[in-house]
Coordinates of N, CA and C and ligand atoms in Angstrom, one line a residue:
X1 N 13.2 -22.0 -2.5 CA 13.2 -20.7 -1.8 C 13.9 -20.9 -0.5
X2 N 14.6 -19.8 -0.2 CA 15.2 -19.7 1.0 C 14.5 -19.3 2.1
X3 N 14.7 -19.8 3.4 CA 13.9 -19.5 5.0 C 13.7 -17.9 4.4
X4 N 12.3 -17.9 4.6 CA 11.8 -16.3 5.3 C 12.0 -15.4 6.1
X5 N 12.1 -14.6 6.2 CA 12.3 -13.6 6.9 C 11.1 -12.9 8.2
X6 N 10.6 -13.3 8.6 CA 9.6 -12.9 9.8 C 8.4 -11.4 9.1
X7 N 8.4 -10.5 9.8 CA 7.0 -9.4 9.5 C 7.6 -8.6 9.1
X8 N 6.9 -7.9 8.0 CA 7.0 -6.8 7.1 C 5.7 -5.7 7.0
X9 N 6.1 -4.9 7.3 CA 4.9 -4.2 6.7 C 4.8 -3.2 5.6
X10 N 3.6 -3.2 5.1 CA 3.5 -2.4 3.5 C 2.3 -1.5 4.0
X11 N 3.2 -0.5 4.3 CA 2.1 0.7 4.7 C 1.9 1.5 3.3
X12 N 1.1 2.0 3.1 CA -0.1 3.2 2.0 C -1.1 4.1 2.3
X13 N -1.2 5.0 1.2 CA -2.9 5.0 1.2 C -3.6 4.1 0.5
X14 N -3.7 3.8 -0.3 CA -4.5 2.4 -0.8 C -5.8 3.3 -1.0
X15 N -5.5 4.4 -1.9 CA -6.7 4.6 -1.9 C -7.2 5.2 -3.0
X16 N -8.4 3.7 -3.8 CA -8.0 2.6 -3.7 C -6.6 1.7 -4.3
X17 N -6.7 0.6 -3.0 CA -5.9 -0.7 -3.9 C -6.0 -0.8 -5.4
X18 N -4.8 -1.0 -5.5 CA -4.9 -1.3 -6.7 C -3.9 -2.6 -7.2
X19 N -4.3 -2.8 -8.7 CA -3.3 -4.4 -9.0 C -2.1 -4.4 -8.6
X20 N -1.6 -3.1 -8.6 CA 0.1 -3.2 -8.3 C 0.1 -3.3 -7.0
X21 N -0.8 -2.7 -6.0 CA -0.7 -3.1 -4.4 C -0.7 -4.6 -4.4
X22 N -1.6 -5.4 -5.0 CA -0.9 -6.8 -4.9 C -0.5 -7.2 -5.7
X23 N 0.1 -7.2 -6.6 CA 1.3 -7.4 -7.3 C 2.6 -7.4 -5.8
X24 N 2.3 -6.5 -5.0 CA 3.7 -6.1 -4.3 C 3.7 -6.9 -2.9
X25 N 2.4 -6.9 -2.7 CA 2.0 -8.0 -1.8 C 2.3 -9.4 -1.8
X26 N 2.1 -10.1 -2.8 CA 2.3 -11.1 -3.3 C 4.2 -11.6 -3.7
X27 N 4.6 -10.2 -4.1 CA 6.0 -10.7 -3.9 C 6.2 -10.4 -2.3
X28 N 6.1 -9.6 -1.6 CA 6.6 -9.4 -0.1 C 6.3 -10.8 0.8
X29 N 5.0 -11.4 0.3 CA 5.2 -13.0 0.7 C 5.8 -14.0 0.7
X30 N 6.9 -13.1 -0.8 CA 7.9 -14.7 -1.3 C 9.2 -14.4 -0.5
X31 N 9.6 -13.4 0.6 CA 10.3 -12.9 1.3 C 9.9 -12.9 2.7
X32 N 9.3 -12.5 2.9 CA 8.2 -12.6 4.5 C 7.4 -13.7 4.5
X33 N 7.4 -14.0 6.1 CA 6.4 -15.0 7.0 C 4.9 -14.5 6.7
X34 N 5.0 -12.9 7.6 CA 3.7 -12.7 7.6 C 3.9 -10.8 6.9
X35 N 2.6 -10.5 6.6 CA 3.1 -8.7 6.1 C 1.4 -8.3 6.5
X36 N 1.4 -7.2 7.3 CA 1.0 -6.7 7.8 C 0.5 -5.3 6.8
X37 N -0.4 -5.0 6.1 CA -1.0 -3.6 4.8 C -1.0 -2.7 5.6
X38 N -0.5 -1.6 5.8 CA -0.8 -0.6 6.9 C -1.1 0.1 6.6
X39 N -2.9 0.7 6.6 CA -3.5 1.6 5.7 C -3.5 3.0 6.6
X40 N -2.7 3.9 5.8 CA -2.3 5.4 6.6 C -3.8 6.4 6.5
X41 N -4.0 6.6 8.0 CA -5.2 7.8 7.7 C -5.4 8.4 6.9
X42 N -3.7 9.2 6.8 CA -3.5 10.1 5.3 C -3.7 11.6 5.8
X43 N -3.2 12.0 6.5 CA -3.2 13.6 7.1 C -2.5 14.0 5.5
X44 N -1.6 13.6 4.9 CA -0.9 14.0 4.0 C -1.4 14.2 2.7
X45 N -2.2 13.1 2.9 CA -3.3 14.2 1.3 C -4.5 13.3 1.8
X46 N -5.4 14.5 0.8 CA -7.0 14.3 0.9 C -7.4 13.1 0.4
X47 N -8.4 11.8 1.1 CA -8.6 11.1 0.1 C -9.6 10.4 -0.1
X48 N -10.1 9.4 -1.2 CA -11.8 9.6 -1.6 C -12.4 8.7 -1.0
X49 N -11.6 7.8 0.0 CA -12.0 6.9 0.9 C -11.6 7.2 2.2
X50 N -12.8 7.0 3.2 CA -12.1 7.1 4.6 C -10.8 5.1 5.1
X51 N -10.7 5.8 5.8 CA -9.8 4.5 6.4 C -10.0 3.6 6.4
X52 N -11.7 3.1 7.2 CA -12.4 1.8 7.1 C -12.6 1.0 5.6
X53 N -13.1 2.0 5.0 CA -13.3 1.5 3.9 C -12.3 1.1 2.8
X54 N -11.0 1.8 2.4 CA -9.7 1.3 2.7 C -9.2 -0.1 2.9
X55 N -9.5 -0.6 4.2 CA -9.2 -1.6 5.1 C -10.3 -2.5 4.8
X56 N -11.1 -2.2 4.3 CA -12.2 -3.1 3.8 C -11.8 -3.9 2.4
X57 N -11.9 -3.1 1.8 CA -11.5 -3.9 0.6 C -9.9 -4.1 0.3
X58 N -9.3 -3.9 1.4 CA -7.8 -4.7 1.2 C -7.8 -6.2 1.5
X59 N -9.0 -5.8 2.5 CA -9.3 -7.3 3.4 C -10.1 -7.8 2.4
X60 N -10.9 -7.8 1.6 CA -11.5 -8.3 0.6 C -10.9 -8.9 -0.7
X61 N -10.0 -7.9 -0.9 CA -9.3 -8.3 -2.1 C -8.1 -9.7 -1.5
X62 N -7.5 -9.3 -0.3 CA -6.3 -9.7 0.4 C -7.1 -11.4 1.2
X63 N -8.5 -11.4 0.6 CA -9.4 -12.8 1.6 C -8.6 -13.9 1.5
X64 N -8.2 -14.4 0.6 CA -7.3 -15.6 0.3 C -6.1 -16.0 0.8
X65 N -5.5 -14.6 1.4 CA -3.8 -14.4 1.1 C -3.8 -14.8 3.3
X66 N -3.8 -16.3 3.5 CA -3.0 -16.4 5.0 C -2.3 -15.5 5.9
X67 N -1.6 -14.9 5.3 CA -0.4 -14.6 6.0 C -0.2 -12.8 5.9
X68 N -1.2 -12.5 5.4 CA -1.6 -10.7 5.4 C -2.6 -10.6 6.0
X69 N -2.8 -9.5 7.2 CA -3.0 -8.7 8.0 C -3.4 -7.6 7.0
X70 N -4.7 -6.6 7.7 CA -4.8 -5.2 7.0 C -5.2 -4.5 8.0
X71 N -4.3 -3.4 8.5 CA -4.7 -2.4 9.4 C -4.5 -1.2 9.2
X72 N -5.5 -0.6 9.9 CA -5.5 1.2 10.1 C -4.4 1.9 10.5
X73 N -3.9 2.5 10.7 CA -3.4 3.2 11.7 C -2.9 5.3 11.3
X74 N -3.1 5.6 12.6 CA -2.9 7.3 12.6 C -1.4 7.4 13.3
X75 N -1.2 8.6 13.2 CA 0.4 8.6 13.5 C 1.5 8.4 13.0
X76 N 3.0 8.4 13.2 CA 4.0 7.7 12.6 C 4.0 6.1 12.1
X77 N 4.8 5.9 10.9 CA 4.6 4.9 10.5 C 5.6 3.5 11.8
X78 N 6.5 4.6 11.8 CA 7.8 3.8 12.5 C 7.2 3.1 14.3
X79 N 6.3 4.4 14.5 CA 5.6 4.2 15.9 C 4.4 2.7 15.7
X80 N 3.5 2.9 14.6 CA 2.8 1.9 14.6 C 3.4 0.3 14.0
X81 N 4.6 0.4 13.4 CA 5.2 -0.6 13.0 C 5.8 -1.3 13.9
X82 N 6.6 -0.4 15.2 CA 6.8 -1.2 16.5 C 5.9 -1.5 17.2
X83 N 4.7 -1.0 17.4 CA 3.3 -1.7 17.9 C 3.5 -3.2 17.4
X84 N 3.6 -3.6 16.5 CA 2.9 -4.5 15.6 C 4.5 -5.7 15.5
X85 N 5.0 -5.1 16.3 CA 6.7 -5.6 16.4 C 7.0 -6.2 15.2
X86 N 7.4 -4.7 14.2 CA 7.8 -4.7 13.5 C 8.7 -3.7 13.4
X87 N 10.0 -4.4 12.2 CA 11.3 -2.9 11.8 C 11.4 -3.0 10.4
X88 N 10.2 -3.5 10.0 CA 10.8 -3.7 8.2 C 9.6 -3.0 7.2
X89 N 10.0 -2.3 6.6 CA 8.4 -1.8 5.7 C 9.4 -2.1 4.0
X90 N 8.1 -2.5 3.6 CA 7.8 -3.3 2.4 C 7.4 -1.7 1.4
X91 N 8.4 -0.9 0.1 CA 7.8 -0.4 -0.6 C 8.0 -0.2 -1.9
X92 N 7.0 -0.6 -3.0 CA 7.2 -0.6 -4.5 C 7.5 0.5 -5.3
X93 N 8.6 0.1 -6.2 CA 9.5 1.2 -7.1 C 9.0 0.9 -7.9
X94 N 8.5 1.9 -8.8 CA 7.9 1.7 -10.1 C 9.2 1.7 -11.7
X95 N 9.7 3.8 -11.2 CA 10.3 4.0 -11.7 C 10.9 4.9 -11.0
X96 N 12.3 5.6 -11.8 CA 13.0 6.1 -11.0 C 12.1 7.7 -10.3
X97 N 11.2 7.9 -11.3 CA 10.5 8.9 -10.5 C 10.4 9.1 -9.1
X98 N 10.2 7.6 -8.7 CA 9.9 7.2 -7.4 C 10.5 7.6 -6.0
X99 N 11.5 7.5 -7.2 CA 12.7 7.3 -6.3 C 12.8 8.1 -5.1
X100 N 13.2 9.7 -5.1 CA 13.4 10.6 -4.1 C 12.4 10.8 -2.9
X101 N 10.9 10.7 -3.8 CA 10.0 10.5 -2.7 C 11.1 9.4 -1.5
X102 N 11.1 8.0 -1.9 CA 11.0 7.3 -1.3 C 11.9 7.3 -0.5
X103 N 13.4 7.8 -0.9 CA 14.7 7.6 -0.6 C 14.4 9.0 0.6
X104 N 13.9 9.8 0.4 CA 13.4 10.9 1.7 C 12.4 10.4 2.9
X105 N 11.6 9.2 2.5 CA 10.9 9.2 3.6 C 11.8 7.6 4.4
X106 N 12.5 7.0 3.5 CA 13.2 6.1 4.3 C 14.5 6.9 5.2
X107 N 14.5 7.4 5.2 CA 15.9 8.3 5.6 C 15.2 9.1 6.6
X108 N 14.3 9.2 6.9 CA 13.6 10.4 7.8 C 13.1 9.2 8.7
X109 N 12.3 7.9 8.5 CA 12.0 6.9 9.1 C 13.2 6.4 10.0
X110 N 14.5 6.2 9.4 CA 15.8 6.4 10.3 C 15.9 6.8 11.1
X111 N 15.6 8.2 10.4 CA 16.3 9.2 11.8 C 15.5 8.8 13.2
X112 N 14.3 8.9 12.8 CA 13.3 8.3 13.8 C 13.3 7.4 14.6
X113 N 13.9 6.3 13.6 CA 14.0 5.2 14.6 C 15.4 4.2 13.4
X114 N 16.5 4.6 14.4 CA 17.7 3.7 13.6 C 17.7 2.3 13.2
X115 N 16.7 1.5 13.9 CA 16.5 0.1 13.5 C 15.9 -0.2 12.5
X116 N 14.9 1.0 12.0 CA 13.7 0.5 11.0 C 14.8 0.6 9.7
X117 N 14.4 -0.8 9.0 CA 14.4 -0.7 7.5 C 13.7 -0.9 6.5
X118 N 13.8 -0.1 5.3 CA 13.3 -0.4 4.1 C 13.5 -1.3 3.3
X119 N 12.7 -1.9 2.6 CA 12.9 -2.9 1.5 C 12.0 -2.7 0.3
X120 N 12.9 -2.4 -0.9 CA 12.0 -1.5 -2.0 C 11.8 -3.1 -3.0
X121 N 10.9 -3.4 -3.7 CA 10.4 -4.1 -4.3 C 10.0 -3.6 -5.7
X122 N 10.0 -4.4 -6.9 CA 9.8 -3.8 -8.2 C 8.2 -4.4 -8.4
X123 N 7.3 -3.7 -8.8 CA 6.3 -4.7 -9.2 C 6.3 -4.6 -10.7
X124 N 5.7 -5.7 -10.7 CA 5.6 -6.4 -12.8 C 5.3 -5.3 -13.7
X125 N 6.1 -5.4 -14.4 CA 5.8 -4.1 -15.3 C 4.7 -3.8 -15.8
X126 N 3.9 -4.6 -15.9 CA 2.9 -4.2 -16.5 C 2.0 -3.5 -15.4
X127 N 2.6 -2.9 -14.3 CA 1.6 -2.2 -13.3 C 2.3 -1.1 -13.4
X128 N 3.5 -0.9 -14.3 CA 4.5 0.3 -13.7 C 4.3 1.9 -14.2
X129 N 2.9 1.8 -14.9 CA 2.4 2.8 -15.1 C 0.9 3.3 -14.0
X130 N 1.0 2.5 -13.5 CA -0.3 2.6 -12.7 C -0.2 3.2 -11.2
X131 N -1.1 4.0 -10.7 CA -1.2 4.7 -9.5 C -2.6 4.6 -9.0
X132 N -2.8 4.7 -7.6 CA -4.7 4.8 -7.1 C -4.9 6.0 -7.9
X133 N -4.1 7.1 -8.1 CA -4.6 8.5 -8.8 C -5.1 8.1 -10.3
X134 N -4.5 7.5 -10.6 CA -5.1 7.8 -12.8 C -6.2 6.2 -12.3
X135 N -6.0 5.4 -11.7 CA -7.9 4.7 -11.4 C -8.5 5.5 -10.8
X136 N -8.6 6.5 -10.0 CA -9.7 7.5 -9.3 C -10.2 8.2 -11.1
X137 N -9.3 8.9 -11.5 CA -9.1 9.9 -13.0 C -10.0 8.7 -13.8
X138 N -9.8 7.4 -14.2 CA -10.7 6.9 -15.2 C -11.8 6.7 -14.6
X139 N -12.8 6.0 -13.2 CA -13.4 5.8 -12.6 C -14.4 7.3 -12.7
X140 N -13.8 8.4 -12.6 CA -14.3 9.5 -12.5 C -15.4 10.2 -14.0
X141 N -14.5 9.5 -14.9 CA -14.6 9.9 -16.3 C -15.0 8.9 -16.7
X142 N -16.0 8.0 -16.0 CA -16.7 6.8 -16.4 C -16.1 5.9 -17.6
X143 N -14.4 5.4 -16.9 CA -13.5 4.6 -17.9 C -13.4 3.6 -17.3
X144 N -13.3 2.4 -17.8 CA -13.3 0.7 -17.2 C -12.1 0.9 -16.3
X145 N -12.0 0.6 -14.9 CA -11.2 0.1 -14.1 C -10.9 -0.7 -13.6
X146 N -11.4 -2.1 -13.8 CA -11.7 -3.5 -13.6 C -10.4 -4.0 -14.1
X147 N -9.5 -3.5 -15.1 CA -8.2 -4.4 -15.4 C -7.1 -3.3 -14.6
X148 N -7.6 -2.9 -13.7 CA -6.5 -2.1 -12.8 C -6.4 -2.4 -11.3
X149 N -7.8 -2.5 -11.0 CA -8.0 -2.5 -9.3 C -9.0 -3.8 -9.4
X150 N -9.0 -4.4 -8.1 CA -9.6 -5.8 -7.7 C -11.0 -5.4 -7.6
X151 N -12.2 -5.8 -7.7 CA -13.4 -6.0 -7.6 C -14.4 -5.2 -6.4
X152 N -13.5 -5.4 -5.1 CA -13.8 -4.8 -4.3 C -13.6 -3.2 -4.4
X153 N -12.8 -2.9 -4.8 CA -12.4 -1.4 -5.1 C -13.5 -0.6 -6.1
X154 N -13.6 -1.7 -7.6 CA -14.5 -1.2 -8.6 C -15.5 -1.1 -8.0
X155 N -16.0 -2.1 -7.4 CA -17.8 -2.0 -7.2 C -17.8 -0.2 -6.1
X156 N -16.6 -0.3 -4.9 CA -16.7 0.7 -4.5 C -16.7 2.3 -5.2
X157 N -15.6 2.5 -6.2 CA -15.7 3.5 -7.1 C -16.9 3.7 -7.7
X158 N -17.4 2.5 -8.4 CA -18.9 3.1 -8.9 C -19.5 3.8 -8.2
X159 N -19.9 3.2 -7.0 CA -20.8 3.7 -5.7 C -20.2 5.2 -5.6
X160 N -19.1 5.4 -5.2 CA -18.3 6.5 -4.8 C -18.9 8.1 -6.0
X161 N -18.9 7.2 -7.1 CA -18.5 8.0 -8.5 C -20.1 8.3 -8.5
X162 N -21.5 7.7 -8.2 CA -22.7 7.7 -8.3 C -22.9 9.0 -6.9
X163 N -22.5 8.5 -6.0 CA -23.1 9.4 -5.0 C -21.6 10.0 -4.1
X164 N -21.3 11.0 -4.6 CA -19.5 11.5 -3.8 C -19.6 12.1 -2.2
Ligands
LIG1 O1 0.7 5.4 -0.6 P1 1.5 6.6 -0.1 O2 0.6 7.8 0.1 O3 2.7 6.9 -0.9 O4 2.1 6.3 1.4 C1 2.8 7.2 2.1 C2 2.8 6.7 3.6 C3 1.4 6.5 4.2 C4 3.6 5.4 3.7 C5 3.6 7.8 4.4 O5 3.0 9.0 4.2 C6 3.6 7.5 5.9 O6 4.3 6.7 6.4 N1 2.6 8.2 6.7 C7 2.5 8.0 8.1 C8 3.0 9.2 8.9 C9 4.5 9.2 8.9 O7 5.1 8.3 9.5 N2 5.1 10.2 8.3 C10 6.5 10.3 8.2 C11 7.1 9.6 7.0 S1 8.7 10.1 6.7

């Protein structure tokens, strides 16, 4: 492996994590020193976990992993990423669906701030159908989500799915 590259961060909603969030984690380490999970409030859509809890089980699922950080944060992504002196955000392409989302919010993160860059990552195919949306959808519809999201997430969706 070649010298690393210093901090990254992988901002989301994470809500919840799921296997492809570390799937992407896990490669962002084989590239970065250290990577920082930047779990977004989420003004941008509604979601079935507050922030803390979020940040809980990233930190749960993420216990093992040295070199990942998991933080909150409200506001711009670009603003809290130079907090944290960082210019690099970490984000997984599934499929080309993906794509425009992404290619629009890297391009707008630019404009914002000319230094920040993107680094799009593939995760393993066998996650490339997966989103926190269709685990909330089986979870909801009392369908096994345990081969999708880490432990800490399931135990929380039960809870979630028993009492909303
Ligand atoms: O997991 P998501 O919902 O696709 O993540 C989107 C996220 C949180 C990375 C994006 O909405 C974001 O960066 N939000 C923070 C506010 C911000 O900076 N918005 C401008 C983005 S162009």
């Amino acid at each position: 492996m070649g010298q690393r590259g210093g901090l990254a961060i992988y901002p989301g909603s994470f809500d919840p994590i799921t296997f492809g969030h570390l799937d992407l984690i896990t490669r962002s380490l084989r590239i970065f020193d250290r990577v920082i999970v930047g779990v977004a409030r989420g003004h941008h859509k509604e979601t079935l976990f507050t922030m803390d809890e979020r940040v809980e089980m990233i930190r749960e699922a993420c216990s093992g992993m040295e070199r990942v950080e998991v933080k909150g944060f409200d506001g711009l992504l670009v603003e809290f990423a130079h907090r944290e002196g960082a210019n690099v955000m970490v984000r997984g392409l599934r499929a080309i669906s993906d794509f425009e989302y992404e290619f629009q919010m890297a391009l707008m993160n630019r404009k914002i701030d000319g230094e920040f860059e993107a680094v799009f990552l593939m995760p393993s195919e066998q996650w490339s159908y997966l989103n926190s949306t269709v685990v909330k959808e089986i979870a909801r519809l009392g369908g096994p989500v345990d081969r999708f999201a880490p432990p800490a997430a399931v135990r929380r969706l039960a809870a979630k799915m028993k009492s909303p």
